Amino acid sequence: MRRSAWTLALLGAIVVLALLSVAFGARVVSPGEVWAGLAGSAEGFGEAAVAKRVPRTVLALVAGAALAVSGVVMQGVTRNPLADPGILGVNMGAALAVVVGIAHFGLRSATSFIWVAIAGAALAALVVYAIASLGPNGFHAGAATPLKLALSGAAVSAALASFVSAVILGRNDIASGVRSWQIGGVGGADFGSMAAVAPFLAGGLAVSLLAAKALNSLALGDELAAGLGERVGLARGLASLGAIVLAGAVTALTGPIGFVGLVVPHVVRLLVGSDHRWLLPLSALAGAALLTAADIVGRVVARPAEIDVGIVTALVGAPFFIYIVRRQKVREL
């Protein structure tokens, strides 16, 4: 009953936030203009504003859901409460790959951005895991503790951000667009690019949802999971693939948006528990609501300009990250 109630509450919140998203911005529109704009009219300024806000609202909902699910899976696979596509360097790896593709290979199509972003995200994840797994006696998977993963991810993210700056240095033709995209935002949404990324998001989401049972087993430890019949390596690899595809595909569209995958899973666990069969879908709903709310706040507080959603989520997520670190016993991480 509690889980069903929270599902309904989150669905209601998404509907309300979606309506607020198309109503508020540099220009506030009336309910009549919202209805007319959603019906397809673009005759007045209000209706035109609504029509322009619909794609960004859809992108905020989809991106928030994908990043939240990616965060849940990464936390489950690594048994790391600090895991998040941004903190583990996955988003920045995707961002660097896209920037290199634009600057040196002339990539322009949304589909090419997506493939390159997913490849960059996967490579960054492997690098972070390899660094965190280095111990006194060389490489050892058991050495990749949560704190090591978080620190390795932070270091790799900083290095990759520097590489992005180095790539665009002297490229005035792409510098302004890349810098704006690198902050992370949904303002440039259009249904064409979203249609291109939809199959990747659907595939990543399906793989992640199918991994729910395996993630429940992995939470008990590798030995016990193997005793329950799970093929631990295969389960961890497939779940990680789903998370990386989601994070990489979203980053190709929005730029690197951090902390959604960190904040949402912890909050949803408090509401419905740790069963991934419920945690994954409800995190998708909560992530969609969070990113849409962050986009609304960014448009309202800086009117008539706007604050990119990546900045708003960082303002929320950074204190939450500190809280998680302080709540956990750092020596045990």
CSV table of C-alpha atoms in Angstrom, one decimal:
chain,number,residue,atom,x,y,z
A,1,MET,CA,0.0,0.0,0.0
A,2,ARG,CA,2.8,2.4,0.9
A,3,ARG,CA,4.6,1.7,-2.4
A,4,SER,CA,1.4,2.1,-4.4
A,5,ALA,CA,0.7,5.4,-2.6
A,6,TRP,CA,4.1,6.8,-3.4
A,7,THR,CA,3.8,5.7,-7.0
A,8,LEU,CA,0.5,7.7,-7.3
A,9,ALA,CA,2.0,10.6,-5.5
A,10,LEU,CA,5.0,10.8,-7.8
A,11,LEU,CA,2.8,10.5,-10.9
A,12,GLY,CA,0.7,13.3,-9.6
A,13,ALA,CA,3.8,15.4,-8.9
A,14,ILE,CA,5.0,14.8,-12.5
A,15,VAL,CA,1.7,16.0,-14.0
A,16,VAL,CA,1.7,19.1,-11.9
A,17,LEU,CA,5.4,19.9,-12.6
A,18,ALA,CA,4.9,19.4,-16.3
A,19,LEU,CA,2.1,21.9,-16.3
A,20,LEU,CA,4.1,24.4,-14.3
A,21,SER,CA,7.1,23.8,-16.7
A,22,VAL,CA,5.1,24.9,-19.7
A,23,ALA,CA,3.4,27.8,-17.8
A,24,PHE,CA,6.5,29.5,-16.2
A,25,GLY,CA,9.5,31.0,-17.7
A,26,ALA,CA,10.6,34.4,-18.9
A,27,ARG,CA,7.0,35.0,-19.7
A,28,VAL,CA,4.2,33.6,-17.5
A,29,VAL,CA,1.2,32.3,-19.5
A,30,SER,CA,-2.4,31.9,-18.5
A,31,PRO,CA,-4.2,28.5,-18.2
A,32,GLY,CA,-6.1,29.3,-21.3
A,33,GLU,CA,-2.8,30.0,-23.2
A,34,VAL,CA,-1.4,26.7,-21.8
A,35,TRP,CA,-4.3,24.8,-23.1
A,36,ALA,CA,-4.3,26.5,-26.5
A,37,GLY,CA,-0.5,25.9,-26.8
A,38,LEU,CA,-0.8,22.2,-25.9
A,39,ALA,CA,-3.6,21.9,-28.4
A,40,GLY,CA,-1.2,23.1,-31.2
A,41,SER,CA,-2.0,26.8,-31.4
A,42,ALA,CA,0.9,29.2,-31.8
A,43,GLU,CA,-1.0,32.4,-32.7
A,44,GLY,CA,-0.2,34.5,-29.7
A,45,PHE,CA,3.1,35.0,-27.7
A,46,GLY,CA,1.7,32.9,-24.8
A,47,GLU,CA,0.8,29.9,-27.1
A,48,ALA,CA,4.2,30.2,-28.8
A,49,ALA,CA,6.0,30.1,-25.5
A,50,VAL,CA,4.1,27.0,-24.4
A,51,ALA,CA,4.9,25.3,-27.7
A,52,LYS,CA,8.6,26.1,-27.2
A,53,ARG,CA,8.6,24.8,-23.6
A,54,VAL,CA,7.0,21.5,-24.4
A,55,PRO,CA,10.2,19.8,-25.8
A,56,ARG,CA,12.3,21.0,-22.9
A,57,THR,CA,9.8,19.7,-20.4
A,58,VAL,CA,9.7,16.3,-22.1
A,59,LEU,CA,13.6,16.2,-22.2
A,60,ALA,CA,13.7,17.2,-18.5
A,61,LEU,CA,11.4,14.3,-17.6
A,62,VAL,CA,13.2,11.8,-19.7
A,63,ALA,CA,16.7,12.8,-18.7
A,64,GLY,CA,15.9,12.9,-15.0
A,65,ALA,CA,14.4,9.4,-15.2
A,66,ALA,CA,17.4,8.0,-17.1
A,67,LEU,CA,20.0,9.6,-14.8
A,68,ALA,CA,18.2,8.4,-11.6
A,69,VAL,CA,17.9,4.8,-12.9
A,70,SER,CA,21.6,5.0,-13.9
A,71,GLY,CA,22.5,6.1,-10.4
A,72,VAL,CA,20.5,3.3,-8.8
A,73,VAL,CA,22.2,0.7,-10.9
A,74,MET,CA,25.7,2.1,-10.3
A,75,GLN,CA,25.1,2.1,-6.6
A,76,GLY,CA,23.8,-1.5,-6.7
A,77,VAL,CA,26.6,-2.8,-8.9
A,78,THR,CA,29.4,-1.3,-6.8
A,79,ARG,CA,27.5,-1.4,-3.5
A,80,ASN,CA,28.7,2.2,-3.2
A,81,PRO,CA,26.4,4.8,-1.6
A,82,LEU,CA,28.4,7.6,-3.2
A,83,ALA,CA,28.0,6.2,-6.8
A,84,ASP,CA,26.5,8.6,-9.4
A,85,PRO,CA,27.2,9.0,-13.2
A,86,GLY,CA,28.7,12.4,-12.4
A,87,ILE,CA,30.8,11.5,-9.4
A,88,LEU,CA,32.2,8.4,-11.1
A,89,GLY,CA,33.3,10.4,-14.1
A,90,VAL,CA,30.9,8.7,-16.5
A,91,ASN,CA,29.2,11.9,-17.6
A,92,MET,CA,32.4,13.8,-18.1
A,93,GLY,CA,33.9,10.9,-20.1
A,94,ALA,CA,30.8,11.1,-22.4
A,95,ALA,CA,31.2,14.9,-22.6
A,96,LEU,CA,34.9,14.7,-23.6
A,97,ALA,CA,34.2,12.1,-26.3
A,98,VAL,CA,31.5,14.3,-27.8
A,99,VAL,CA,33.7,17.4,-27.8
A,100,VAL,CA,36.6,15.5,-29.4
A,101,GLY,CA,34.2,14.2,-32.0
A,102,ILE,CA,32.9,17.7,-32.8
A,103,ALA,CA,36.4,19.4,-32.8
A,104,HIS,CA,38.5,16.8,-34.6
A,105,PHE,CA,36.1,14.5,-36.6
A,106,GLY,CA,33.4,17.0,-37.6
A,107,LEU,CA,30.5,15.1,-36.0
A,108,ARG,CA,27.2,16.9,-36.3
A,109,SER,CA,24.4,14.3,-36.2
A,110,ALA,CA,22.6,13.4,-33.0
A,111,THR,CA,23.1,9.7,-33.6
A,112,SER,CA,26.8,10.1,-33.9
A,113,PHE,CA,26.9,12.1,-30.7
A,114,ILE,CA,25.1,9.3,-28.9
A,115,TRP,CA,27.4,6.5,-30.0
A,116,VAL,CA,30.5,8.5,-29.2
A,117,ALA,CA,29.1,9.6,-25.8
A,118,ILE,CA,28.3,6.0,-24.8
A,119,ALA,CA,31.8,4.9,-25.8
A,120,GLY,CA,33.4,7.7,-23.8
A,121,ALA,CA,31.2,7.0,-20.8
A,122,ALA,CA,32.2,3.3,-20.9
A,123,LEU,CA,35.9,4.1,-21.2
A,124,ALA,CA,35.7,6.6,-18.3
A,125,ALA,CA,34.0,4.0,-16.1
A,126,LEU,CA,36.7,1.4,-16.8
A,127,VAL,CA,39.4,3.9,-16.1
A,128,VAL,CA,37.9,4.9,-12.8
A,129,TYR,CA,37.3,1.3,-11.7
A,130,ALA,CA,40.9,0.4,-12.7
A,131,ILE,CA,42.4,3.2,-10.7
A,132,ALA,CA,40.2,2.4,-7.6
A,133,SER,CA,41.2,-1.2,-7.8
A,134,LEU,CA,44.9,-0.6,-7.5
A,135,GLY,CA,46.2,-1.8,-4.2
A,136,PRO,CA,49.7,-2.3,-2.6
A,137,ASN,CA,50.1,-5.5,-4.6
A,138,GLY,CA,48.8,-4.3,-7.9
A,139,PHE,CA,45.3,-4.6,-9.4
A,140,HIS,CA,42.7,-6.3,-7.2
A,141,ALA,CA,38.9,-5.9,-7.7
A,142,GLY,CA,38.3,-6.0,-3.9
A,143,ALA,CA,40.4,-2.9,-3.5
A,144,ALA,CA,37.8,-0.7,-5.1
A,145,THR,CA,36.1,0.5,-2.0
A,146,PRO,CA,33.3,3.1,-2.2
A,147,LEU,CA,35.5,5.9,-1.0
A,148,LYS,CA,38.3,4.9,-3.5
A,149,LEU,CA,35.8,4.9,-6.3
A,150,ALA,CA,34.4,8.3,-5.4
A,151,LEU,CA,37.9,9.8,-5.1
A,152,SER,CA,39.0,8.2,-8.3
A,153,GLY,CA,35.9,9.4,-10.1
A,154,ALA,CA,36.4,13.0,-8.8
A,155,ALA,CA,40.0,13.0,-10.0
A,156,VAL,CA,39.2,11.5,-13.4
A,157,SER,CA,36.3,14.0,-13.8
A,158,ALA,CA,38.6,16.9,-13.1
A,159,ALA,CA,41.2,15.6,-15.5
A,160,LEU,CA,38.6,15.1,-18.3
A,161,ALA,CA,37.1,18.5,-17.7
A,162,SER,CA,40.6,19.9,-18.2
A,163,PHE,CA,41.0,17.9,-21.5
A,164,VAL,CA,37.6,19.4,-22.7
A,165,SER,CA,39.0,22.9,-22.1
A,166,ALA,CA,42.2,22.0,-23.9
A,167,VAL,CA,40.3,20.6,-26.9
A,168,ILE,CA,38.2,23.8,-27.4
A,169,LEU,CA,41.0,26.2,-26.6
A,170,GLY,CA,41.5,28.2,-29.8
A,171,ARG,CA,38.4,26.8,-31.4
A,172,ASN,CA,36.3,29.9,-31.3
A,173,ASP,CA,33.8,28.4,-33.8
A,174,ILE,CA,32.6,25.8,-31.3
A,175,ALA,CA,33.8,27.2,-27.9
A,176,SER,CA,30.7,29.1,-26.9
A,177,GLY,CA,28.3,26.3,-27.8
A,178,VAL,CA,30.4,23.7,-26.1
A,179,ARG,CA,30.9,25.7,-22.9
A,180,SER,CA,27.1,26.2,-22.6
A,181,TRP,CA,26.5,22.5,-23.3
A,182,GLN,CA,29.2,21.4,-20.8
A,183,ILE,CA,27.2,23.1,-17.9
A,184,GLY,CA,24.3,20.8,-18.6
A,185,GLY,CA,20.8,22.0,-19.6
A,186,VAL,CA,17.6,21.2,-21.3
A,187,GLY,CA,17.0,24.5,-23.0
A,188,GLY,CA,18.0,23.3,-26.5
A,189,ALA,CA,15.6,20.4,-26.6
A,190,ASP,CA,13.9,19.4,-29.9
A,191,PHE,CA,11.9,16.3,-30.7
A,192,GLY,CA,14.2,15.3,-33.6
A,193,SER,CA,17.2,14.7,-31.3
A,194,MET,CA,15.0,13.1,-28.7
A,195,ALA,CA,13.7,10.7,-31.3
A,196,ALA,CA,17.3,9.7,-32.2
A,197,VAL,CA,18.2,9.0,-28.6
A,198,ALA,CA,14.9,7.2,-27.7
A,199,PRO,CA,16.0,3.7,-28.8
A,200,PHE,CA,19.2,4.0,-26.7
A,201,LEU,CA,17.3,5.2,-23.7
A,202,ALA,CA,14.6,2.5,-24.1
A,203,GLY,CA,17.3,-0.2,-24.4
A,204,GLY,CA,19.3,1.0,-21.4
A,205,LEU,CA,16.1,1.3,-19.3
A,206,ALA,CA,15.0,-2.2,-20.3
A,207,VAL,CA,18.4,-3.7,-19.4
A,208,SER,CA,18.4,-1.9,-16.0
A,209,LEU,CA,14.9,-3.0,-15.1
A,210,LEU,CA,15.6,-6.6,-16.1
A,211,ALA,CA,18.7,-6.5,-13.8
A,212,ALA,CA,16.5,-5.7,-10.7
A,213,LYS,CA,16.5,-9.3,-9.4
A,214,ALA,CA,20.3,-9.6,-9.9
A,215,LEU,CA,20.9,-6.3,-8.1
A,216,ASN,CA,19.0,-7.6,-5.1
A,217,SER,CA,21.2,-10.7,-5.1
A,218,LEU,CA,24.4,-8.6,-5.5
A,219,ALA,CA,23.4,-6.5,-2.5
A,220,LEU,CA,23.9,-9.7,-0.4
A,221,GLY,CA,27.5,-10.0,-1.5
A,222,ASP,CA,29.2,-11.8,-4.4
A,223,GLU,CA,29.5,-15.2,-2.7
A,224,LEU,CA,25.9,-15.4,-1.5
A,225,ALA,CA,24.7,-14.1,-4.9
A,226,ALA,CA,26.7,-16.9,-6.6
A,227,GLY,CA,25.2,-19.4,-4.1
A,228,LEU,CA,21.7,-18.2,-5.1
A,229,GLY,CA,22.5,-19.0,-8.8
A,230,GLU,CA,23.5,-15.6,-10.1
A,231,ARG,CA,26.3,-15.4,-12.6
A,232,VAL,CA,27.9,-12.5,-10.7
A,233,GLY,CA,30.3,-11.2,-13.4
A,234,LEU,CA,27.6,-11.4,-16.2
A,235,ALA,CA,25.0,-9.8,-14.0
A,236,ARG,CA,27.3,-6.9,-13.0
A,237,GLY,CA,28.4,-6.4,-16.6
A,238,LEU,CA,24.9,-6.2,-18.1
A,239,ALA,CA,23.6,-4.0,-15.3
A,240,SER,CA,26.6,-1.7,-15.8
A,241,LEU,CA,26.0,-1.6,-19.5
A,242,GLY,CA,22.5,-0.4,-19.0
A,243,ALA,CA,23.6,2.3,-16.6
A,244,ILE,CA,26.4,3.5,-19.0
A,245,VAL,CA,24.0,3.6,-22.0
A,246,LEU,CA,21.5,5.7,-20.1
A,247,ALA,CA,24.1,8.2,-18.8
A,248,GLY,CA,25.9,8.5,-22.1
A,249,ALA,CA,22.8,9.0,-24.2
A,250,VAL,CA,21.4,11.6,-21.8
A,251,THR,CA,24.8,13.5,-21.7
A,252,ALA,CA,24.9,13.6,-25.6
A,253,LEU,CA,21.6,15.6,-25.5
A,254,THR,CA,21.9,17.7,-22.3
A,255,GLY,CA,25.6,17.8,-21.4
A,256,PRO,CA,26.8,16.5,-18.1
A,257,ILE,CA,24.2,16.9,-15.4
A,258,GLY,CA,25.3,15.7,-12.0
A,259,PHE,CA,23.9,14.5,-8.7
A,260,VAL,CA,20.5,13.4,-9.9
A,261,GLY,CA,21.7,9.8,-9.7
A,262,LEU,CA,23.1,10.3,-6.2
A,263,VAL,CA,20.2,12.1,-4.5
A,264,VAL,CA,17.2,10.3,-6.0
A,265,PRO,CA,18.1,6.7,-5.1
A,266,HIS,CA,18.8,7.6,-1.4
A,267,VAL,CA,15.5,9.5,-1.1
A,268,VAL,CA,13.5,6.7,-2.7
A,269,ARG,CA,15.0,4.0,-0.5
A,270,LEU,CA,13.7,5.9,2.5
A,271,LEU,CA,10.2,5.8,1.0
A,272,VAL,CA,9.9,2.3,-0.4
A,273,GLY,CA,13.0,0.3,0.8
A,274,SER,CA,15.8,-1.3,-1.1
A,275,ASP,CA,14.0,-3.8,-3.3
A,276,HIS,CA,15.2,-2.9,-6.8
A,277,ARG,CA,12.0,-4.1,-8.4
A,278,TRP,CA,10.4,-1.1,-6.8
A,279,LEU,CA,13.4,1.1,-6.4
A,280,LEU,CA,14.2,1.3,-10.1
A,281,PRO,CA,10.8,2.4,-11.5
A,282,LEU,CA,10.1,4.8,-8.6
A,283,SER,CA,13.5,6.3,-8.9
A,284,ALA,CA,12.7,7.0,-12.6
A,285,LEU,CA,9.6,8.9,-11.5
A,286,ALA,CA,11.4,10.8,-8.8
A,287,GLY,CA,14.3,11.6,-11.1
A,288,ALA,CA,11.9,13.0,-13.7
A,289,ALA,CA,10.2,15.1,-11.1
A,290,LEU,CA,13.5,16.4,-9.6
A,291,LEU,CA,15.0,17.5,-12.9
A,292,THR,CA,11.8,19.1,-14.1
A,293,ALA,CA,11.5,21.0,-10.8
A,294,ALA,CA,15.2,22.1,-11.0
A,295,ASP,CA,14.5,23.4,-14.6
A,296,ILE,CA,11.5,25.4,-13.4
A,297,VAL,CA,13.5,26.9,-10.5
A,298,GLY,CA,16.3,27.9,-12.9
A,299,ARG,CA,13.9,29.7,-15.1
A,300,VAL,CA,12.0,31.5,-12.4
A,301,VAL,CA,14.8,32.8,-10.1
A,302,ALA,CA,16.8,34.4,-12.8
A,303,ARG,CA,13.9,35.8,-14.9
A,304,PRO,CA,14.1,36.9,-17.7
A,305,ALA,CA,17.4,34.9,-18.1
A,306,GLU,CA,17.7,31.4,-16.8
A,307,ILE,CA,20.1,29.2,-14.8
A,308,ASP,CA,21.0,25.9,-16.5
A,309,VAL,CA,19.6,22.9,-14.7
A,310,GLY,CA,23.1,21.5,-14.2
A,311,ILE,CA,23.9,24.3,-11.9
A,312,VAL,CA,20.6,23.9,-9.9
A,313,THR,CA,21.2,20.2,-9.4
A,314,ALA,CA,24.8,20.8,-8.3
A,315,LEU,CA,23.5,23.3,-5.6
A,316,VAL,CA,21.1,20.6,-4.3
A,317,GLY,CA,23.4,17.6,-4.8
A,318,ALA,CA,26.7,18.9,-3.4
A,319,PRO,CA,25.4,19.4,0.2
A,320,PHE,CA,23.6,16.0,-0.1
A,321,PHE,CA,26.9,14.4,-1.1
A,322,ILE,CA,28.6,15.9,2.0
A,323,TYR,CA,25.8,14.7,4.1
A,324,ILE,CA,26.1,11.1,2.8
A,325,VAL,CA,29.9,11.1,3.5
A,326,ARG,CA,29.4,12.4,7.0
A,327,ARG,CA,26.6,10.0,7.8
A,328,GLN,CA,28.6,7.0,6.7
A,329,LYS,CA,31.7,6.0,8.7
A,330,VAL,CA,34.4,7.1,6.3
A,331,ARG,CA,36.8,4.4,7.6
A,332,GLU,CA,34.3,1.7,6.5
A,333,LEU,CA,34.0,3.2,3.0
